[in-house]
Short mmCIF file of C-alpha atoms and ligand atoms in Angstrom, two decimals:
data_model
loop_
_atom_site.label_atom_id
_atom_site.label_comp_id
_atom_site.label_asym_id
_atom_site.label_seq_id
_atom_site.Cartn_x
_atom_site.Cartn_y
_atom_site.Cartn_z
CA MET A 74 11.43 21.94 -11.44
CA ASN A 75 11.10 20.54 -7.81
CA ALA A 76 13.52 22.32 -5.57
CA ALA A 77 14.52 21.43 -1.90
CA ILE A 78 16.63 23.36 0.71
CA TRP A 79 18.78 21.89 3.38
CA ALA A 80 18.06 23.18 6.89
CA HIS A 81 19.14 22.96 10.23
CA PRO A 82 16.58 22.52 12.87
CA TRP A 83 17.87 25.29 14.99
CA ASP A 84 17.04 27.87 12.32
CA LEU A 85 13.48 26.84 11.70
CA VAL A 86 12.63 26.24 15.30
CA ASP A 87 14.20 30.05 16.32
CA GLU A 88 12.12 31.72 13.34
CA GLY A 89 9.08 29.63 13.93
CA ALA A 90 8.51 26.65 11.45
CA GLU A 91 5.44 27.62 10.02
CA ARG A 92 6.53 31.08 9.07
CA ALA A 93 9.86 29.68 7.68
CA ALA A 94 7.67 27.23 5.53
CA GLU A 95 5.60 30.14 4.29
CA ARG A 96 8.53 31.87 3.31
CA LEU A 97 10.19 28.90 1.53
CA ALA A 98 6.93 28.42 -0.35
CA ALA A 99 7.07 31.99 -1.55
CA LEU A 100 10.62 31.53 -2.85
CA GLY A 101 9.41 28.32 -4.76
CA ILE A 102 10.65 25.88 -2.57
CA ASP A 103 8.81 22.45 -2.42
CA GLU A 104 10.86 20.67 0.10
CA VAL A 105 13.28 20.80 3.05
CA ASN A 106 15.84 18.47 3.79
CA LEU A 107 15.91 18.72 7.76
CA ALA A 108 19.13 17.79 9.55
CA THR A 109 18.06 15.06 12.20
CA THR A 110 21.74 13.54 12.50
CA MET A 111 24.43 15.93 12.20
CA HIS A 112 28.31 15.68 12.68
CA SER A 113 29.75 18.42 15.13
CA VAL A 114 29.47 21.76 13.55
CA GLN A 115 29.61 25.33 14.26
CA THR A 116 27.16 27.37 11.89
CA LEU A 117 26.91 30.95 11.01
CA ASN A 118 23.33 32.06 11.05
CA PRO A 119 23.12 35.27 9.30
CA HIS A 120 19.06 35.76 9.51
CA ASN A 121 18.21 33.60 12.78
CA PRO A 122 16.31 35.93 14.81
CA GLU A 123 17.62 34.35 17.99
CA ARG A 124 21.39 33.60 17.52
CA LYS A 125 24.20 33.82 15.15
CA THR A 126 26.27 31.05 15.56
CA PHE A 127 25.35 27.38 16.85
CA PHE A 128 27.82 25.03 18.15
CA ALA A 129 27.15 21.34 18.45
CA ASP A 130 28.82 18.10 18.97
CA ALA A 131 27.67 15.22 16.58
CA SER A 132 23.92 15.03 17.75
CA GLU A 133 20.43 13.81 17.03
CA TYR A 134 17.64 16.57 16.68
CA PHE A 135 14.59 14.64 17.77
CA GLN A 136 13.55 12.27 20.53
CA PRO A 137 14.58 8.55 19.63
CA ASP A 138 12.61 5.64 20.34
CA TRP A 139 15.28 4.24 22.51
CA ASP A 140 13.92 0.71 22.87
CA ARG A 141 14.91 0.23 19.37
CA TYR A 142 18.83 0.53 19.88
CA GLY A 143 21.55 -1.91 20.66
CA GLU A 144 24.87 -1.18 21.69
CA ILE A 145 25.25 2.29 19.82
CA THR A 146 22.38 4.82 20.81
CA PRO A 147 21.57 8.34 19.66
CA ASP A 148 23.20 11.37 21.24
CA VAL A 149 20.54 13.72 21.70
CA ASN A 150 21.51 17.50 21.23
CA GLU A 151 22.30 19.18 24.47
CA THR A 152 20.56 22.66 23.27
CA MET A 153 17.50 20.67 22.20
CA GLY A 154 17.39 19.21 25.55
CA ASP A 155 14.07 17.61 26.40
CA ASP A 156 12.27 19.23 23.49
CA ASP A 157 11.62 17.37 19.96
CA TRP A 158 12.64 19.82 17.27
CA LEU A 159 11.61 17.48 14.65
CA ALA A 160 8.15 17.11 16.18
CA GLU A 161 7.73 21.01 16.48
CA ILE A 162 9.15 21.51 12.99
CA ALA A 163 6.75 18.88 11.46
CA ALA A 164 3.77 20.41 13.07
CA GLY A 165 4.53 23.83 11.76
CA PHE A 166 4.93 22.44 8.42
CA GLU A 167 1.84 20.58 8.32
CA GLY A 168 -0.74 21.89 5.92
CA THR A 169 1.86 24.01 4.05
CA PRO A 170 2.78 23.04 0.41
CA VAL A 171 6.32 22.53 1.65
CA ASP A 172 7.38 18.82 2.52
CA LEU A 173 9.90 17.34 4.69
CA ASN A 174 13.06 15.19 3.86
CA SER A 175 15.43 13.90 6.59
CA TRP A 176 18.86 14.58 6.08
CA GLY A 177 21.40 12.70 8.38
CA ALA A 178 25.51 12.22 8.37
CA THR A 179 24.78 8.84 9.52
CA PHE A 180 28.30 7.70 10.46
CA HIS A 181 30.09 10.70 10.80
CA SER A 182 30.06 11.19 14.80
CA SER A 183 33.45 11.65 16.44
CA ARG A 184 31.23 11.56 19.69
CA GLN A 185 30.41 8.05 19.05
CA GLY A 186 33.76 7.33 17.66
CA GLN A 187 35.51 8.48 21.06
CA ARG A 188 32.67 6.38 22.99
CA HIS A 189 33.11 3.34 20.71
CA PRO A 190 36.87 3.33 19.44
CA ASP A 191 36.41 -0.47 18.77
CA ALA A 192 33.72 0.50 16.20
CA THR A 193 35.52 3.12 14.02
CA LEU A 194 37.33 3.08 11.08
CA THR A 195 41.03 1.88 11.69
CA SER A 196 43.77 2.97 9.51
CA PRO A 197 46.28 0.43 7.96
CA PHE A 198 48.62 1.37 11.06
CA GLY A 199 46.10 0.32 13.24
CA ASP A 200 44.83 4.11 14.41
CA SER A 201 41.28 4.43 15.28
CA LEU A 202 39.80 7.03 13.37
CA VAL A 203 37.47 8.62 15.58
CA PHE A 204 35.39 10.79 13.18
CA GLY A 205 33.92 7.81 11.61
CA LEU A 206 32.04 4.60 12.46
CA CYS A 207 32.85 1.44 10.36
CA PRO A 208 29.90 0.36 8.24
CA SER A 209 31.40 -3.13 8.44
CA HIS A 210 30.94 -3.35 12.29
CA PRO A 211 27.56 -5.06 13.33
CA ASP A 212 26.95 -2.64 16.11
CA VAL A 213 27.28 0.24 13.53
CA GLN A 214 24.76 -1.55 10.93
CA GLU A 215 22.37 -2.30 13.87
CA PHE A 216 22.63 1.65 14.69
CA GLY A 217 22.15 2.84 11.03
CA ILE A 218 19.25 0.46 10.55
CA GLU A 219 17.44 1.37 13.71
CA LEU A 220 18.16 5.28 13.31
CA THR A 221 16.73 4.79 9.80
CA GLY A 222 13.62 2.98 10.85
CA ASP A 223 13.28 5.68 13.88
CA LEU A 224 13.22 8.46 11.31
CA GLY A 225 10.72 6.29 9.07
CA ASP A 226 8.48 5.48 11.64
CA ARG A 227 7.71 9.39 12.36
CA ASP A 228 5.57 9.40 9.21
CA VAL A 229 6.46 12.92 8.48
CA PHE A 230 9.19 12.50 5.87
CA GLU A 231 8.97 11.94 2.12
CA THR A 232 12.35 10.87 1.90
CA VAL A 233 14.68 9.81 4.33
CA GLU A 234 18.11 11.09 2.79
CA MET A 235 21.61 10.44 4.10
CA GLU A 236 25.34 10.99 3.53
CA LEU A 237 28.62 9.43 5.06
CA ALA A 238 27.18 5.93 5.84
CA ASP A 239 30.10 4.64 3.86
CA TYR A 240 33.58 4.41 4.22
CA GLN A 241 35.13 7.83 4.38
CA TYR A 242 38.63 8.84 3.53
CA GLY A 243 41.64 9.12 5.91
CA THR A 244 40.93 12.83 6.76
CA GLY A 245 37.11 12.22 6.83
CA TYR A 246 35.56 15.64 6.34
CA GLY A 247 37.47 17.58 8.81
CA TRP A 248 37.85 17.22 12.77
CA HIS A 249 38.81 20.14 15.04
CA HIS A 250 41.86 21.81 14.36
CA GLN A 251 43.64 19.34 12.01
CA GLU A 252 47.43 19.43 11.70
CA PHE A 253 48.24 17.97 8.38
CA PHE A 254 51.42 19.37 7.29
CA HIS A 255 51.66 16.99 4.39
CA ARG A 256 49.39 16.77 1.31
CA LEU A 257 48.37 13.37 1.41
CA GLY A 258 46.74 13.48 -2.15
CA ARG A 259 44.16 11.20 -3.81
CA LEU A 260 46.01 7.84 -3.13
CA GLY A 261 47.14 9.07 0.45
CA GLU A 262 43.69 9.78 1.36
CA PHE A 263 42.15 6.65 0.23
CA LEU A 264 45.02 4.44 1.79
CA PHE A 265 44.80 6.17 5.12
CA GLY A 266 41.00 5.74 5.33
CA LEU A 267 41.18 2.29 4.02
CA CYS A 268 39.82 0.37 7.02
CA PHE A 269 41.55 -2.69 8.67
CA CYS A 270 39.17 -3.12 11.66
CA GLU A 271 38.83 -6.79 12.47
CA HIS A 272 35.03 -6.96 10.54
CA CYS A 273 36.81 -5.39 7.54
CA GLN A 274 39.63 -7.73 7.44
CA ASP A 275 37.15 -10.69 7.94
CA ASN A 276 34.94 -9.92 5.14
CA ALA A 277 37.91 -9.51 2.71
CA ARG A 278 39.39 -12.95 4.09
CA ALA A 279 36.13 -14.51 3.46
CA ALA A 280 36.32 -12.84 -0.13
CA GLY A 281 39.50 -14.50 -0.66
CA VAL A 282 41.68 -11.62 -0.26
CA ASP A 283 45.22 -12.07 1.32
CA VAL A 284 44.50 -9.29 4.12
CA GLU A 285 48.06 -9.30 5.54
CA ARG A 286 49.73 -8.46 1.97
CA ALA A 287 47.01 -5.82 1.42
CA ARG A 288 47.81 -4.05 4.79
CA GLN A 289 51.55 -4.27 4.14
CA SER A 290 51.32 -2.79 0.74
CA ALA A 291 48.68 -0.07 2.14
CA ARG A 292 51.38 0.94 4.66
CA ALA A 293 54.15 0.91 2.24
CA GLY A 294 52.18 3.06 -0.15
CA LEU A 295 51.29 5.63 2.78
CA THR A 296 55.22 5.72 3.82
CA ASP A 297 56.22 6.29 0.35
CA ARG A 298 53.79 9.25 0.18
CA PHE A 299 54.94 10.66 3.39
CA GLU A 300 58.38 10.61 2.18
CA GLY A 301 58.05 11.83 -1.10
CA ARG A 302 58.94 8.74 -2.86
CA LEU A 303 55.13 8.95 -4.54
CA ALA A 304 53.87 12.09 -5.72
CA HIS A 305 50.62 13.75 -4.36
CA ASP A 306 49.12 13.34 -7.84
CA THR A 307 49.88 9.56 -7.94
CA ASP A 308 47.21 8.05 -10.15
CA VAL A 309 45.07 5.73 -7.67
CA GLY A 310 43.93 3.57 -10.53
CA GLY A 311 47.35 2.98 -11.69
CA TRP A 312 48.90 2.46 -8.46
CA LEU A 313 46.30 -0.21 -7.75
CA MET A 314 46.87 -2.09 -10.76
CA GLU A 315 50.32 -2.81 -9.29
CA HIS A 316 48.99 -3.64 -6.17
CA PRO A 317 45.88 -5.91 -6.82
CA GLU A 318 45.53 -7.18 -3.37
CA VAL A 319 44.68 -3.77 -2.05
CA PHE A 320 41.95 -3.51 -4.72
CA ALA A 321 40.61 -6.65 -4.01
CA TYR A 322 40.64 -5.47 -0.31
CA ALA A 323 38.92 -2.66 -0.82
CA ASP A 324 36.43 -4.08 -3.62
CA ALA A 325 35.33 -6.66 -0.66
CA ARG A 326 33.56 -3.52 0.71
CA ARG A 327 31.17 -3.02 -2.03
CA GLU A 328 28.81 -6.14 -1.11
CA THR A 329 28.76 -5.20 2.62
CA LEU A 330 27.69 -1.59 1.65
CA THR A 331 25.21 -2.44 -0.75
CA GLU A 332 23.57 -4.99 1.78
CA LEU A 333 23.25 -2.32 4.34
CA PHE A 334 21.70 0.20 1.89
CA GLY A 335 19.37 -2.78 1.16
CA ALA A 336 18.47 -2.86 5.08
CA PHE A 337 18.11 0.90 5.10
CA ASP A 338 15.45 0.75 2.23
CA ASP A 339 13.72 -2.38 3.72
CA VAL A 340 13.24 -0.60 7.40
CA LEU A 341 11.74 2.41 5.51
CA GLY A 342 8.83 0.64 4.01
CA ASP A 343 6.82 3.05 1.85
CA THR A 344 9.27 5.87 2.90
CA ASP A 345 11.71 6.76 -0.02
CA PHE A 346 15.44 6.40 0.62
CA GLY A 347 18.13 8.72 -0.73
CA TYR A 348 21.84 9.00 -0.69
CA TYR A 349 24.20 12.04 -1.05
CA PHE A 350 27.30 11.83 -3.10
CA LYS A 351 30.06 14.39 -2.55
CA MET A 352 33.78 12.56 -2.64
CA GLY A 353 35.68 15.34 -1.10
CA GLY A 354 39.12 16.55 -1.79
CA LEU A 355 39.88 20.59 -2.61
CA GLY A 356 41.52 22.13 -5.58
CA ASP A 357 43.54 19.49 -7.60
CA ASP A 358 42.65 16.70 -5.27
CA ARG A 359 38.82 17.45 -5.71
CA MET A 360 37.26 13.99 -6.42
CA GLY A 361 33.87 13.69 -8.27
CA VAL A 362 31.20 11.09 -8.04
CA GLU A 363 33.37 8.88 -10.39
CA HIS A 364 35.68 8.27 -7.09
CA SER A 365 32.73 6.90 -5.03
CA TRP A 366 33.97 3.54 -5.36
CA LYS A 367 36.86 4.67 -2.93
CA HIS A 368 34.24 4.83 -0.39
CA GLY A 369 32.81 1.29 -1.17
CA LEU A 370 30.05 2.56 -2.97
CA ASP A 371 28.53 0.73 -5.81
CA LEU A 372 26.44 3.03 -7.52
CA SER A 373 25.14 0.41 -9.93
CA GLY A 374 24.19 -2.02 -7.01
CA MET A 375 22.79 0.54 -4.87
CA SER A 376 20.38 1.95 -7.53
CA GLN A 377 17.95 -0.80 -6.68
CA TYR A 378 17.55 0.54 -3.05
CA MET A 379 17.92 4.28 -3.87
CA ASP A 380 14.59 6.34 -5.09
CA GLU A 381 16.82 9.05 -5.28
CA ALA A 382 20.84 10.07 -5.63
CA THR A 383 21.65 13.66 -4.85
CA VAL A 384 25.25 14.83 -6.41
CA LEU A 385 26.72 17.52 -4.14
CA ALA A 386 28.05 19.37 -7.24
CA TYR A 387 29.92 22.17 -5.15
CA HIS A 388 32.22 24.00 -7.65
CA SER A 389 32.49 27.34 -8.75
CA ASP A 390 33.20 26.34 -12.44
CA PRO A 391 29.53 25.61 -13.69
CA THR A 392 31.24 23.07 -16.25
CA VAL A 393 32.24 20.78 -13.22
CA VAL A 394 28.52 21.14 -11.88
CA ARG A 395 27.52 19.82 -15.41
CA ASP A 396 30.00 17.17 -15.30
CA ASP A 397 28.91 15.97 -11.88
CA VAL A 398 25.56 15.80 -12.64
CA HIS A 399 26.12 14.18 -16.11
CA THR A 400 28.25 11.55 -14.38
CA THR A 401 26.19 10.58 -11.87
CA ARG A 402 23.27 10.08 -14.35
CA SER A 403 25.37 7.81 -16.02
CA LEU A 404 26.50 5.66 -13.09
CA VAL A 405 23.04 5.41 -11.10
CA ASP A 406 19.67 4.08 -12.35
CA ALA A 407 17.71 6.37 -9.97
CA PRO A 408 16.37 10.10 -10.35
CA VAL A 409 19.22 12.55 -9.89
CA ARG A 410 19.05 15.51 -7.81
CA ALA A 411 21.78 18.39 -8.14
CA GLY A 412 23.06 19.70 -4.98
CA ILE A 413 24.01 23.63 -5.39
CA LEU A 414 25.85 25.45 -2.77
CA ALA A 415 23.98 28.87 -2.89
CA GLY A 416 26.70 31.03 -0.94
CA ASP A 417 30.38 31.28 -0.57
CA PRO A 418 32.74 30.13 -1.63
CA ILE A 419 30.69 29.04 -4.73
CA VAL A 420 28.15 31.83 -5.48
CA HIS A 421 28.41 35.62 -5.04
CA SER A 422 25.92 36.89 -7.17
CA ARG A 423 22.40 35.99 -8.66
CA ALA A 424 24.19 35.46 -11.85
CA GLN A 425 26.57 32.96 -10.65
CA LEU A 426 23.63 31.22 -9.07
CA ARG A 427 21.81 30.93 -12.25
CA GLU A 428 24.52 29.59 -13.99
CA GLN A 429 25.01 27.15 -11.45
CA VAL A 430 21.39 25.78 -11.67
CA GLU A 431 21.21 26.20 -15.63
CA ALA A 432 24.46 23.77 -15.94
CA ALA A 433 22.55 21.18 -13.54
CA VAL A 434 19.32 21.50 -15.34
CA ASP A 435 21.13 21.47 -19.00
CA ALA A 436 23.12 18.02 -17.71
CA GLY A 437 19.60 16.49 -16.98
CA ALA A 438 19.05 16.89 -13.12
CA ASP A 439 15.78 15.67 -12.19
CA SER A 440 15.44 18.16 -9.23
CA LEU A 441 17.45 20.57 -7.01
CA SER A 442 18.62 21.05 -3.66
CA PHE A 443 20.13 24.47 -2.40
CA TYR A 444 22.66 24.69 0.53
CA GLY A 445 21.36 26.08 2.79
CA TYR A 446 18.40 27.93 4.26
CA GLY A 447 20.04 29.28 7.53
CA VAL A 448 23.51 29.57 6.83
CA VAL A 449 23.33 31.77 3.71
CA PRO A 450 22.15 35.66 4.03
CA GLU A 451 18.64 36.59 3.02
CA ARG A 452 20.06 38.29 -0.06
CA ASN A 453 20.95 34.72 -1.40
CA LEU A 454 17.76 33.27 -0.51
CA GLU A 455 16.23 36.03 -2.66
CA TRP A 456 18.51 34.93 -5.58
CA ILE A 457 17.29 31.44 -5.23
CA GLY A 458 13.54 32.69 -5.42
CA ASP A 459 14.71 34.85 -8.45
CA VAL A 460 16.15 31.82 -10.36
CA LEU A 461 13.57 29.52 -9.48
CA ALA A 462 10.92 31.82 -10.72
CA THR A 463 12.48 31.54 -14.21
CA ILE A 464 13.70 27.88 -14.33
CA GLU A 465 10.81 25.30 -15.82
ZN1 LIG B 719 36.41 -1.63 9.17
#
């Protein structure tokens, strides 16, 4: 079974890329999904020889071809400076049995959002949601396409994989110290992130949607949730049946996103394109891949452009892992890779990791990706090696 592992560039550079590649090959790892564009982050790096933590604002971890870009330009990571970690890592991996994929959280950048408030997702109340750029905005689309082409043109990646190049939920995936003393629930998350920027409004209007009515309904739904008139576990589908104008508004985003993904695939030429599915939420509010339509993702339509779909099946219960993989296989017409979180809070033993992997394989996963090289202890890396040694 083909197995990849996600890695942040600082861990590979600090250890020495060639040495890291040899260590990974010995564990049975075939590919590294290397972060090239990453949201703001603090990582704990248990086995990094140079540092035990790394802080960064949302950044690119390579030297871009600046001439390609328009209004929105990459943010080269300050710690990397004038170096090019991608070039350094690609040189270290050359001649080893481990291939490289690019991993990018394309539109999840609070730094870009603060610099381009007109290009962010915009709540039904008109708030700029700075953690996410809106995929309907032409400048954002141009940035995404050029960034993808820039990475493809480096000729070092088998696959350019991305996540969060879609319409994110209202709380995004966290931003600094959020003070949310209210449980939005699935409906609240969906409605608060439903973007009413001018471009999303124009697209919906062109599709024949009553935009003002949709916005009023979205605001009223959120206010009802804030004030407890709607429960946190209100069924989103049921609510949308009663508010078809909101459904039509959300549905108009599908075509925009599918076309954009077609452009990503196009600019990549012979390099493969992959996308990650993790729809967010915690505990009872967790949303699996079947909720991807809330992000504007049309899995069937996207399949013509995707060479691989990765489902981030992060759950301590292996039956949920199995369901995530199974559902993804039923929704997309592309090979499915199962993302397994090989550390806390999901996996605390070799036996647990084995259960997770076996659940994914049983459900028909075509390949695996483990999270993640520098952020789990060496002990967990050994578990990965042990489990891979016994999986066909
Ligand atoms: Zn928008």
